[in-house]
Coordinates of C-alpha atoms in Angstrom, one line a residue:
R1 CA 0.8 -17.7 -41.6
L2 CA -0.6 -19.0 -44.8
G3 CA 0.6 -15.8 -46.6
W4 CA 4.1 -16.3 -45.7
A5 CA 3.8 -20.0 -46.5
A6 CA 2.8 -19.2 -50.0
L7 CA 5.8 -16.8 -50.3
A8 CA 8.1 -19.3 -48.8
G9 CA 6.6 -21.8 -51.3
L10 CA 7.0 -19.5 -54.3
A11 CA 10.9 -18.6 -53.1
G12 CA 11.6 -22.3 -53.1
G13 CA 10.1 -23.2 -56.1
I14 CA 11.9 -20.4 -58.1
G15 CA 15.2 -21.2 -56.4
I16 CA 14.7 -24.9 -57.4
L17 CA 14.3 -24.0 -61.0
G18 CA 17.4 -21.8 -60.9
E19 CA 19.5 -24.7 -59.2
P20 CA 17.9 -27.9 -58.1
I21 CA 20.4 -28.6 -55.4
L22 CA 18.6 -25.5 -53.6
A23 CA 15.8 -28.0 -52.6
A24 CA 17.7 -29.4 -49.8
P25 CA 18.7 -26.0 -48.0
F26 CA 15.4 -24.7 -48.9
G27 CA 13.5 -27.9 -47.4
T28 CA 16.1 -27.5 -44.4
C29 CA 15.3 -24.0 -43.9
W30 CA 11.4 -24.4 -43.9
L31 CA 11.6 -27.5 -41.6
W32 CA 13.6 -25.2 -39.1
L33 CA 11.3 -22.3 -39.2
A34 CA 8.3 -24.7 -39.1
W35 CA 9.6 -26.5 -36.0
R36 CA 10.4 -23.2 -34.3
S37 CA 6.9 -22.0 -35.0
C38 CA 5.6 -25.3 -33.2
R39 CA 7.4 -24.3 -30.0
P40 CA 5.6 -22.2 -27.4
T41 CA 7.0 -18.6 -26.8
P42 CA 9.3 -18.8 -23.6
G43 CA 7.1 -17.7 -20.7
V44 CA 3.8 -17.4 -22.5
G45 CA 2.8 -21.0 -22.3
E46 CA 1.5 -23.8 -24.3
A47 CA -1.6 -22.0 -25.6
R48 CA 0.2 -19.7 -28.0
A49 CA 1.8 -22.5 -29.8
P50 CA 0.1 -23.0 -33.1
S51 CA -2.3 -26.0 -33.5
L52 CA -1.3 -29.2 -35.4
S53 CA -4.1 -28.4 -38.0
R54 CA -2.7 -24.9 -38.9
R55 CA 0.9 -26.0 -38.9
L56 CA -0.5 -28.9 -41.5
R57 CA -2.2 -26.2 -43.5
G58 CA 1.0 -24.2 -43.7
A59 CA 2.9 -27.1 -44.7
A60 CA 0.5 -28.1 -47.4
V61 CA 0.7 -24.5 -48.8
V62 CA 4.3 -24.3 -49.1
L63 CA 4.4 -27.7 -50.8
A64 CA 1.4 -26.8 -53.3
V65 CA 2.9 -23.3 -54.3
S66 CA 6.4 -24.9 -54.8
A67 CA 4.9 -27.7 -56.7
A68 CA 2.9 -25.1 -58.9
V69 CA 6.0 -23.2 -59.7
V70 CA 8.1 -26.2 -60.5
S71 CA 5.6 -28.5 -62.2
P72 CA 5.3 -26.9 -65.7
W73 CA 9.0 -27.4 -66.0
L74 CA 8.6 -31.1 -65.2
V75 CA 5.7 -31.4 -67.6
R76 CA 8.1 -29.8 -70.3
N77 CA 10.7 -32.3 -69.5
V78 CA 8.5 -35.3 -70.1
A79 CA 7.6 -33.8 -73.6
V80 CA 11.1 -33.1 -74.3
H81 CA 13.1 -36.2 -72.7
G82 CA 10.0 -38.4 -72.9
Q83 CA 10.4 -39.3 -69.4
L84 CA 10.1 -37.6 -66.0
T85 CA 13.0 -35.6 -65.1
F86 CA 13.6 -33.4 -62.2
V87 CA 14.4 -29.9 -63.6
K88 CA 17.9 -30.9 -64.8
S89 CA 18.6 -34.0 -66.9
S90 CA 22.6 -33.6 -66.3
F91 CA 22.9 -35.4 -63.0
W92 CA 24.7 -38.5 -64.1
Y93 CA 27.1 -36.1 -66.5
V94 CA 27.9 -33.9 -63.5
F95 CA 28.4 -36.9 -61.4
W96 CA 30.7 -38.3 -64.0
Q97 CA 32.6 -35.2 -64.1
G98 CA 33.4 -35.1 -60.5
N99 CA 34.0 -38.8 -59.9
H100 CA 35.5 -40.8 -62.9
Q101 CA 39.0 -42.6 -62.6
G102 CA 40.8 -39.4 -64.3
A103 CA 38.8 -36.8 -62.0
S104 CA 40.0 -33.8 -60.1
G105 CA 37.0 -33.7 -57.9
T106 CA 35.8 -30.5 -59.9
D107 CA 35.0 -30.0 -63.6
K108 CA 38.5 -29.1 -64.4
L109 CA 41.8 -31.0 -64.6
R110 CA 44.7 -30.4 -61.9
V111 CA 47.3 -27.8 -62.4
S112 CA 50.9 -29.2 -62.4
P113 CA 52.6 -29.4 -59.0
E114 CA 55.5 -27.4 -60.6
I115 CA 53.3 -24.2 -61.7
R116 CA 50.9 -24.7 -58.6
D117 CA 54.0 -24.8 -56.3
R118 CA 55.5 -21.5 -58.1
L119 CA 52.5 -19.6 -57.6
A120 CA 51.3 -20.5 -54.1
W121 CA 51.3 -17.6 -51.9
Q122 CA 52.6 -15.3 -54.5
P123 CA 51.5 -11.4 -54.1
G124 CA 49.6 -11.5 -57.4
V125 CA 51.3 -9.1 -59.1
G126 CA 54.3 -9.1 -61.9
R127 CA 54.9 -10.4 -65.3
E128 CA 56.3 -13.6 -64.3
T129 CA 53.2 -14.2 -62.0
E130 CA 50.8 -13.3 -64.8
A131 CA 52.6 -15.6 -67.3
L132 CA 52.3 -18.5 -64.8
L133 CA 48.7 -17.8 -64.2
N134 CA 48.1 -18.0 -68.0
S135 CA 50.2 -21.2 -68.1
A136 CA 48.0 -22.6 -65.4
R137 CA 44.9 -21.5 -66.9
K138 CA 45.6 -23.6 -70.1
E139 CA 46.2 -26.6 -67.9
A140 CA 42.9 -26.4 -66.0
V141 CA 40.9 -27.3 -69.0
S142 CA 37.4 -29.1 -68.9
V143 CA 37.6 -32.5 -67.5
D144 CA 35.6 -33.6 -70.6
T145 CA 38.9 -34.1 -72.6
S146 CA 39.2 -37.2 -70.5
L147 CA 36.6 -38.4 -72.9
T148 CA 38.4 -40.7 -75.9
Q149 CA 37.2 -40.1 -79.4
E150 CA 35.5 -43.9 -79.1
D151 CA 33.5 -42.5 -75.9
L152 CA 32.4 -39.3 -78.2
D153 CA 31.3 -41.7 -81.1
Q154 CA 29.1 -43.7 -78.7
L155 CA 27.7 -40.4 -77.3
F156 CA 27.0 -38.9 -80.9
A157 CA 25.3 -42.2 -81.7
Y158 CA 22.4 -41.1 -79.4
S159 CA 19.9 -39.2 -80.9
T160 CA 18.4 -37.7 -77.2
E161 CA 20.0 -36.1 -74.4
A162 CA 18.3 -38.5 -72.0
E163 CA 20.2 -41.4 -73.5
R164 CA 23.2 -39.5 -73.2
M165 CA 22.9 -38.8 -69.6
D166 CA 22.2 -42.4 -69.3
W167 CA 25.4 -43.4 -70.9
F168 CA 27.2 -41.4 -68.4
G169 CA 25.2 -42.9 -65.6
D170 CA 26.2 -46.4 -67.1
R171 CA 29.9 -45.7 -67.5
I172 CA 30.4 -44.1 -63.8
R173 CA 28.7 -46.9 -62.2
E174 CA 30.8 -49.2 -63.9
E175 CA 33.9 -47.4 -62.9
L176 CA 33.1 -47.1 -59.4
G177 CA 32.1 -50.5 -59.2
R178 CA 35.6 -51.7 -60.1
D179 CA 37.1 -49.4 -57.5
P180 CA 34.8 -48.5 -54.9
L181 CA 37.5 -46.9 -52.7
H182 CA 38.2 -44.4 -55.6
Y183 CA 34.9 -42.8 -54.6
T184 CA 35.8 -42.5 -51.1
R185 CA 39.3 -41.0 -51.9
I186 CA 37.9 -38.4 -54.4
S187 CA 35.1 -37.6 -51.9
L188 CA 37.8 -36.6 -49.3
R189 CA 39.7 -34.8 -51.7
R190 CA 36.8 -32.7 -52.4
L191 CA 36.1 -32.2 -48.8
G192 CA 39.7 -30.8 -48.4
M193 CA 39.2 -28.4 -51.3
L194 CA 36.0 -26.9 -49.9
V195 CA 37.9 -26.3 -46.6
W196 CA 41.2 -25.2 -47.9
F197 CA 41.9 -24.4 -51.5
D198 CA 40.9 -26.0 -55.2
D199 CA 44.0 -26.9 -57.1
T200 CA 42.2 -26.6 -60.3
N201 CA 41.2 -23.0 -59.9
P202 CA 44.7 -21.2 -60.8
R203 CA 43.2 -18.1 -59.1
S204 CA 43.1 -19.8 -55.9
F205 CA 47.1 -20.1 -55.6
V206 CA 48.0 -16.4 -55.0
L207 CA 47.9 -14.6 -52.0
P208 CA 45.3 -11.8 -52.8
Y209 CA 42.6 -15.0 -53.2
R210 CA 43.9 -16.7 -50.2
L211 CA 44.2 -14.1 -47.6
P212 CA 40.7 -13.0 -47.5
Y213 CA 39.2 -16.2 -46.9
L214 CA 41.8 -17.4 -44.5
L215 CA 40.9 -14.3 -42.5
L216 CA 37.2 -15.0 -42.8
A217 CA 37.5 -18.7 -42.0
L218 CA 39.7 -17.9 -38.6
L219 CA 37.1 -15.4 -37.6
A220 CA 34.2 -17.9 -38.1
L221 CA 35.9 -20.3 -36.2
V222 CA 36.5 -18.1 -33.3
G223 CA 32.7 -17.1 -33.4
L224 CA 31.7 -20.7 -33.7
A225 CA 33.7 -21.6 -30.6
L226 CA 32.0 -18.3 -28.9
M227 CA 28.7 -19.9 -29.9
V228 CA 29.2 -23.3 -28.7
R229 CA 30.4 -22.0 -25.5
S230 CA 27.2 -20.1 -24.7
R231 CA 24.4 -21.6 -23.1
P232 CA 22.0 -21.9 -24.3
L233 CA 22.9 -21.9 -27.8
P234 CA 21.9 -18.9 -30.0
A235 CA 18.7 -19.3 -31.6
G236 CA 19.1 -20.2 -35.3
F237 CA 22.3 -22.1 -34.5
V238 CA 21.1 -25.5 -35.4
Y239 CA 19.5 -24.3 -38.7
W240 CA 23.0 -22.6 -39.7
F241 CA 25.0 -25.8 -38.7
V242 CA 22.5 -28.1 -40.8
S243 CA 22.7 -25.6 -43.6
L244 CA 26.5 -25.4 -43.7
G245 CA 26.7 -29.3 -43.3
S246 CA 24.2 -30.2 -46.1
L247 CA 26.5 -27.8 -48.4
F248 CA 29.8 -29.8 -47.3
L249 CA 28.0 -33.1 -47.9
V250 CA 26.4 -32.4 -51.2
H251 CA 29.4 -30.9 -52.8
S252 CA 31.7 -33.3 -51.1
L253 CA 29.8 -36.3 -52.8
I254 CA 28.8 -35.0 -56.0
I255 CA 31.3 -32.4 -57.7
T256 CA 32.7 -29.0 -56.2
S257 CA 34.1 -25.9 -57.6
A258 CA 35.3 -22.5 -56.6
R259 CA 31.8 -20.9 -56.9
F260 CA 30.2 -23.6 -54.8
R261 CA 32.1 -22.4 -51.8
L262 CA 30.2 -18.8 -52.0
P263 CA 27.2 -19.7 -50.0
M264 CA 29.5 -21.5 -47.4
E265 CA 31.6 -18.4 -47.1
A266 CA 28.2 -16.4 -46.4
L267 CA 27.5 -18.5 -43.8
Y268 CA 31.0 -18.0 -42.3
V269 CA 30.0 -14.2 -42.0
L270 CA 27.5 -14.8 -39.3
P271 CA 30.0 -16.3 -36.7
A272 CA 32.7 -13.9 -38.1
A273 CA 30.7 -11.1 -37.2
L274 CA 30.2 -12.2 -33.7
A275 CA 33.9 -12.7 -33.2
L276 CA 34.5 -9.2 -34.4
S277 CA 31.9 -7.7 -32.1
R278 CA 33.1 -9.7 -29.2
M279 CA 36.9 -8.3 -29.9
S280 CA 35.6 -4.8 -30.4
A281 CA 33.9 -5.0 -27.0
L282 CA 37.5 -5.7 -25.5
L283 CA 38.8 -2.5 -27.0
P284 CA 39.1 0.6 -24.6
P285 CA 36.5 3.2 -25.5
S286 CA 37.6 6.0 -27.8
R287 CA 37.2 9.7 -26.1
S288 CA 34.5 10.5 -28.9
S289 CA 32.4 7.5 -27.7
G290 CA 33.0 8.6 -24.1
R291 CA 31.6 12.4 -25.3
L292 CA 28.8 10.8 -27.1
T293 CA 28.0 8.5 -24.1
E294 CA 28.0 11.7 -21.5

């Protein structure tokens, strides 16, 4: 329906303005819904499948509305930066933060192994734990502190933001060109932090942070196994899988942070809920539920 296509384009455009990385999951979501709408309803027949011209009109509406929302900001960027810039101009700066030779994989520096090991799995209460957390926060400072005074002098010599972003682009390409394997190592490290815990985030060391995540992840694994075993696969499984995979891919290849795992955890809720539902079905019915059924 063209009205829903317009709303999809509006939501996607606003989301992209808020965070350009949303372009990937937004596009994935819309393509999945469009693909499902192209399939005939089971038992109804091919006659109910939308025509090609209608599907193309829907696609055109989504793209046109998204472009209408984003285009004023693109025009603004040309006026401000003097070049076409897609929503944000900071890509090379962020990429440098996550991948230069001294990078941790996030925008913060690592906490020392001594403090990390003493905090790991602590209950998160008590003066000693709080003092260690404060020490860890002082160590987990911005990765920008890796810039030397010479680097800062070069950056401040540029008069525009676009020139400074180009400096970061040239710098990181030069560094990765000298050591291509470094990028592979840091990307794998980020992948590990997304699956496990981020050692530049002091809060992630203690038990109150870890326990809920581990419980959610365990239930999600059980639910995922149930999904895979079912035949046919649940409707929307491919979209769920591609959405989660695209988030892992983007944040493994560019930069990650504790907050970047939030949409992943939201996606974990779906298979986790399936696991809980199946487990609750195994419980014996209570007397109250029996009386209610009667």
